[in-house]
Tab-separated table of C-alpha atoms in Angstrom:
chain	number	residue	atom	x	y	z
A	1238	UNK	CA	164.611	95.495	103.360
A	1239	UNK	CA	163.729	98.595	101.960
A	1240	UNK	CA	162.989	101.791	104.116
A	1241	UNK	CA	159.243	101.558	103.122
A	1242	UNK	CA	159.555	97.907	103.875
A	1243	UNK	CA	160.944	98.309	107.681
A	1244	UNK	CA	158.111	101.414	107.810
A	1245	UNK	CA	155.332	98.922	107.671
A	1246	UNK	CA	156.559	96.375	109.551
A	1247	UNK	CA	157.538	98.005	112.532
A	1248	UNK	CA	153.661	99.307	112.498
A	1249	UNK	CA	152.598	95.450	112.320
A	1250	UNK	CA	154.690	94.262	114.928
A	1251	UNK	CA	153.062	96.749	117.059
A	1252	UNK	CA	149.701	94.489	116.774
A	1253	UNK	CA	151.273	90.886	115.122
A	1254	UNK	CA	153.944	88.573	115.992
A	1255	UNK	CA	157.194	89.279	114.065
A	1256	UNK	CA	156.443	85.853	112.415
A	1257	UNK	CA	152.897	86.956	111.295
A	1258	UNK	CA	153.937	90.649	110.942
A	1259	UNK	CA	156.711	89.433	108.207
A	1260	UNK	CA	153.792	87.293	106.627
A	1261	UNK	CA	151.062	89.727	106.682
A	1262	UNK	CA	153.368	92.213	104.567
A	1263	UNK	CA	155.049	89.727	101.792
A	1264	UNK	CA	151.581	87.740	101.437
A	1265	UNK	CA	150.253	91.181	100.440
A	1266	UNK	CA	153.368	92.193	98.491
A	1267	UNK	CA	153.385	89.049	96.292
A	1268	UNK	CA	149.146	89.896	95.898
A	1269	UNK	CA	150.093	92.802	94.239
A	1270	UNK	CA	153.123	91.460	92.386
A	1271	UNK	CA	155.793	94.049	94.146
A	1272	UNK	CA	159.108	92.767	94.634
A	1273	UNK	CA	160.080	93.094	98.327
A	1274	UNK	CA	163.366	94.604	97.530
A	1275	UNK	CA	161.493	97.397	95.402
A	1276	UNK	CA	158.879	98.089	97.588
A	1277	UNK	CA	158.340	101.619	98.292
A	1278	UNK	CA	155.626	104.154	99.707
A	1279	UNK	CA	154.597	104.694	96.430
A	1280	UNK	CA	152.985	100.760	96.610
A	1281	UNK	CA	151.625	101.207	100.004
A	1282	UNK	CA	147.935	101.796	98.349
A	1283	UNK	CA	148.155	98.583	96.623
A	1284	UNK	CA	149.034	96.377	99.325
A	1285	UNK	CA	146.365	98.106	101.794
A	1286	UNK	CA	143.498	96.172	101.109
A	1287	UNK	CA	145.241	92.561	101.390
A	1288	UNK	CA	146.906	93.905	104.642
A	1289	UNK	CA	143.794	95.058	106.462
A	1290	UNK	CA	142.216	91.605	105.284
A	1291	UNK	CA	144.696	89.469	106.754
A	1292	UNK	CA	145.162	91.433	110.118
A	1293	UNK	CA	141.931	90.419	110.572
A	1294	UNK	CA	142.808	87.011	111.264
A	1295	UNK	CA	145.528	88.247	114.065
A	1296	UNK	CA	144.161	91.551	115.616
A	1297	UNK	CA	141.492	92.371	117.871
A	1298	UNK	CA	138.350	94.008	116.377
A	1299	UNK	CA	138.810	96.868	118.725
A	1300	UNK	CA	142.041	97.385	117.537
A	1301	UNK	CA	141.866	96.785	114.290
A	1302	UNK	CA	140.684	100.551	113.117
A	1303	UNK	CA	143.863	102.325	114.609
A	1304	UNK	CA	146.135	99.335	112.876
A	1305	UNK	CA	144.584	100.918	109.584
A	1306	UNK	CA	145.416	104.299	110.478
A	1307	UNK	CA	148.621	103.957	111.528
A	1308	UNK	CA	149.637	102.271	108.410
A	1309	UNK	CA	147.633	104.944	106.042
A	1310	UNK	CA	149.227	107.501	107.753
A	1311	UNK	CA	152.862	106.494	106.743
A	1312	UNK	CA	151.736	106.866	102.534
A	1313	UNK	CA	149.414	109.732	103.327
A	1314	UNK	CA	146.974	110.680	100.385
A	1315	UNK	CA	148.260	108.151	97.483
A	1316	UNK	CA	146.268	107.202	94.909
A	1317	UNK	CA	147.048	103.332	93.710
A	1318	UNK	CA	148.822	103.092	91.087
A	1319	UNK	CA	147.490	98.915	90.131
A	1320	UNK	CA	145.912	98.950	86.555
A	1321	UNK	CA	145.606	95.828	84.456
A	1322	UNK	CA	145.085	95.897	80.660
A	1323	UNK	CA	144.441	92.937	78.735
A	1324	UNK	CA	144.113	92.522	74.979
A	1325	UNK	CA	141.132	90.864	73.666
A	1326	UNK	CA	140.728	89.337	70.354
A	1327	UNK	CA	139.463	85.516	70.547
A	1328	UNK	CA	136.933	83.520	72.543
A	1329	UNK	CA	139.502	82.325	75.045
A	1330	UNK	CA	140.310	86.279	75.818
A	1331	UNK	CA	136.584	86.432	77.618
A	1332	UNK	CA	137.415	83.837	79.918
A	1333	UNK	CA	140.598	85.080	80.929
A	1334	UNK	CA	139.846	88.566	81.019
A	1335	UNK	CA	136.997	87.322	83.796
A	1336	UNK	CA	139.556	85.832	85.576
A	1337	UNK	CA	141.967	88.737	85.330
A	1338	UNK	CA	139.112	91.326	86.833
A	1339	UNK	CA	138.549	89.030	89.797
A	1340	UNK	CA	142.228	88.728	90.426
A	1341	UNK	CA	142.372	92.604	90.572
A	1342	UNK	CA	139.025	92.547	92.610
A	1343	UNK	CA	140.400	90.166	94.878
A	1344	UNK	CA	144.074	92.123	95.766
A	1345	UNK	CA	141.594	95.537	96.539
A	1346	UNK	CA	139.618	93.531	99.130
A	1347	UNK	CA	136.857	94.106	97.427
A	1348	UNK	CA	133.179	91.752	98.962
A	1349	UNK	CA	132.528	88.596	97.014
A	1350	UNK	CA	129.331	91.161	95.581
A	1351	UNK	CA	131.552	93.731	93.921
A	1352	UNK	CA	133.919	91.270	92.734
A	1353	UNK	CA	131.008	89.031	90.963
A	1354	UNK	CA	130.076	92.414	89.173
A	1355	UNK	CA	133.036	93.434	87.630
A	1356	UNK	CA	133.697	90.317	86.557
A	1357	UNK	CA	130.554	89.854	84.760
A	1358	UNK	CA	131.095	94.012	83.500
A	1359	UNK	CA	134.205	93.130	81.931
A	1360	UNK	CA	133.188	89.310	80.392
A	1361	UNK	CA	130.506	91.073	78.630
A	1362	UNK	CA	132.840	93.482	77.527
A	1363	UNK	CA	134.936	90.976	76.473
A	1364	UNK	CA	132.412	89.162	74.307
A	1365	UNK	CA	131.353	92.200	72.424
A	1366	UNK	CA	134.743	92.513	71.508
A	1367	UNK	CA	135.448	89.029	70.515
A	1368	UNK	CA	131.938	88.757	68.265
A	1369	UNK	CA	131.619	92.127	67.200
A	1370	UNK	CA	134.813	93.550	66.305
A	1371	UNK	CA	138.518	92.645	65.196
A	1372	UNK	CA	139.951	93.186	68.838
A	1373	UNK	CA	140.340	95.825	71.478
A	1374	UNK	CA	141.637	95.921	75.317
A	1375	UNK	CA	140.102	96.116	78.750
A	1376	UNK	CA	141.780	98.275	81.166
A	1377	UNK	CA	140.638	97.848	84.575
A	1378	UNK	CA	142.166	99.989	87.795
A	1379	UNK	CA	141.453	100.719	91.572
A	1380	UNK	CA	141.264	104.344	91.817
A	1381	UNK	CA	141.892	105.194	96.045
A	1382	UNK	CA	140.514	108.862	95.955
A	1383	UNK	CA	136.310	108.524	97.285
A	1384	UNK	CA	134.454	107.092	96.781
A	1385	UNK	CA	137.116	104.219	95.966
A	1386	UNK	CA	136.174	102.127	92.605
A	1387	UNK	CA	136.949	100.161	89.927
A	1388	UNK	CA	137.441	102.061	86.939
A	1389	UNK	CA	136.972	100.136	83.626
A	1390	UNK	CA	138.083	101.149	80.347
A	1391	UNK	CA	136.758	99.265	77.143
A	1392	UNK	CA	138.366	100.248	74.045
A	1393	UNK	CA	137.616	98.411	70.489
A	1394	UNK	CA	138.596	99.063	66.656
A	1395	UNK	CA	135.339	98.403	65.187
A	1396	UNK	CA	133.014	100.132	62.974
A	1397	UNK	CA	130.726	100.966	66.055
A	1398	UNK	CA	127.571	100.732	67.196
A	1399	UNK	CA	124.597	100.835	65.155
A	1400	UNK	CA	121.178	102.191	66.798
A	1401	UNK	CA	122.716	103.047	70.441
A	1402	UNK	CA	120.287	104.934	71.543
A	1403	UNK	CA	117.854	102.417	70.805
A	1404	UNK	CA	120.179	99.733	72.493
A	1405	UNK	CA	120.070	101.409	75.839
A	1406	UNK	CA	116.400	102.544	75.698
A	1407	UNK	CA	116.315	98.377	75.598
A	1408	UNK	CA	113.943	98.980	72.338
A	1409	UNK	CA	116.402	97.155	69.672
A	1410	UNK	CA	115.664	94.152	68.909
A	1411	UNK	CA	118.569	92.037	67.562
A	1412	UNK	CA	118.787	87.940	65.915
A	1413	UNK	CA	122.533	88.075	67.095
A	1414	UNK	CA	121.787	89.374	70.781
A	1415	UNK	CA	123.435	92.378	70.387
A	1416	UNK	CA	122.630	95.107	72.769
A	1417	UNK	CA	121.487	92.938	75.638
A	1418	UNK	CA	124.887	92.898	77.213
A	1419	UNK	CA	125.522	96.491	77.165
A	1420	UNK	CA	121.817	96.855	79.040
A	1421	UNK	CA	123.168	94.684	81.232
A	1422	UNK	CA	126.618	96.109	82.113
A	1423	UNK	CA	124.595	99.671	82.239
A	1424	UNK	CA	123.068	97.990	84.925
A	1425	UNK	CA	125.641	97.100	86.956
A	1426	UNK	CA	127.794	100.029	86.576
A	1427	UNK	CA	127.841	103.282	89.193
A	1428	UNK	CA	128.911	105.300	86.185
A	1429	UNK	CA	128.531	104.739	82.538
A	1430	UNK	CA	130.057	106.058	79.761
A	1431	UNK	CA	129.989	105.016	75.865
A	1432	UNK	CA	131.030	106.911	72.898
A	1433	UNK	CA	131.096	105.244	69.588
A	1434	UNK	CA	131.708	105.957	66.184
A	1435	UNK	CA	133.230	104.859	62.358
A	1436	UNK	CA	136.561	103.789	64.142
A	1437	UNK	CA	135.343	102.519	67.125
A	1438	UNK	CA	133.733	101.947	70.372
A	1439	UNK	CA	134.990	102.956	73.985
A	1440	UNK	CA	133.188	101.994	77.624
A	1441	UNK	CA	133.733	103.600	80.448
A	1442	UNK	CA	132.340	102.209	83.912
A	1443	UNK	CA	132.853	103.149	87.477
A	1444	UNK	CA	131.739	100.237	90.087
A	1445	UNK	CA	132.133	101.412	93.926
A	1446	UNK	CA	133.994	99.306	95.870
């Protein structure tokens, strides 16, 4: 048991059983694939979320707000370090990268709502890639510093967008459907970013947890 480890724990076991106290912390270890015996302070952002979740089940509602203090005043003013990038290049990438984002969604506690959204964000994003270029990766992240989001990063190695301005004014008009996912993801997003050119197209979004 790491120092960090025996941190937490003795702040659970102030509220849970030392069964459920023990359970509460690994369940949300493992959530945010940490290793128990590497666990460190450093983590403590990542593993938040799934902690406050589960307490719920254990802890009184009254109680429940100074649980969440006590334990985010042992890591102080960390940002979380949890990013997941996935390469995208054929069909099957779209599907799995829509997995991937709820996954990530899922270990930041995030409401069935958000989660839906990004995960719809970054399949379109996906399927541009797939149809429209020769590959590219999705980055997605949980950035802890307010408001707390999802930061998506969209990078491909096309030859860019043709008519963007018209694509996000919604005036272009394309056989292929082209365009109408990227109106879409605007949509969604908090913050949207897109710069493309000759050797490529990146997408930047910001959804608010």
């Amino acid at each position: 048991m790491t120092p960090a480890h025996e941190q937490i724990l003795n702040v659970l076991l102030g509220y849970l059983s030392a069964m459920n106290a023990e359970g509460v912390l690994l369940r949300a270890m493992r959530e945010a694939e940490i290793q128990p015996e590497k666990f460190s302070l450093e983590d403590l952002p990542d593993i938040i979320p799934s902690i406050e979740r589960r307490a719920r089940l254990y802890v009184d509602p009254g109680r429940l707000g100074r649980l969440k203090s006590e334990i985010a005043a042992i890591g102080g003013d960390r940002p979380s370090r949890r990013s997941k990038v996935m390469v995208i290049s054929v069909e099957a990438d779209i599907s799995e990268a829509r997995l991937s984002a709820k996954a990530v969604c899922d270990a930041a506690g995030a409401k069935s709502f958000t989660s839906h959204k990004v995960a719809t964000i970054v399949s379109e994003l996906a399927r541009n890639i797939v149809h429209y270029t020769p590959g590219g990766t999705i980055e997605i992240a949980v950035q802890r510093d307010s408001p707390v989001r999802f930061v998506i990063v969209a990078v491909d190695e096309g030859s860019g967008i043709q008519n963007l301005q018209e694509i996000l004014a919604g005036r272009y008009k394309s056989k292929t459907g082209m365009g109408r996912g990227l109106i879409g993801v605007k949509r969604l997003a908090d913050r949207f970013q897109i710069d493309s050119g000759p050797k490529g197209t990146r997408v930047e979004i910001e959804v608010h947890l």
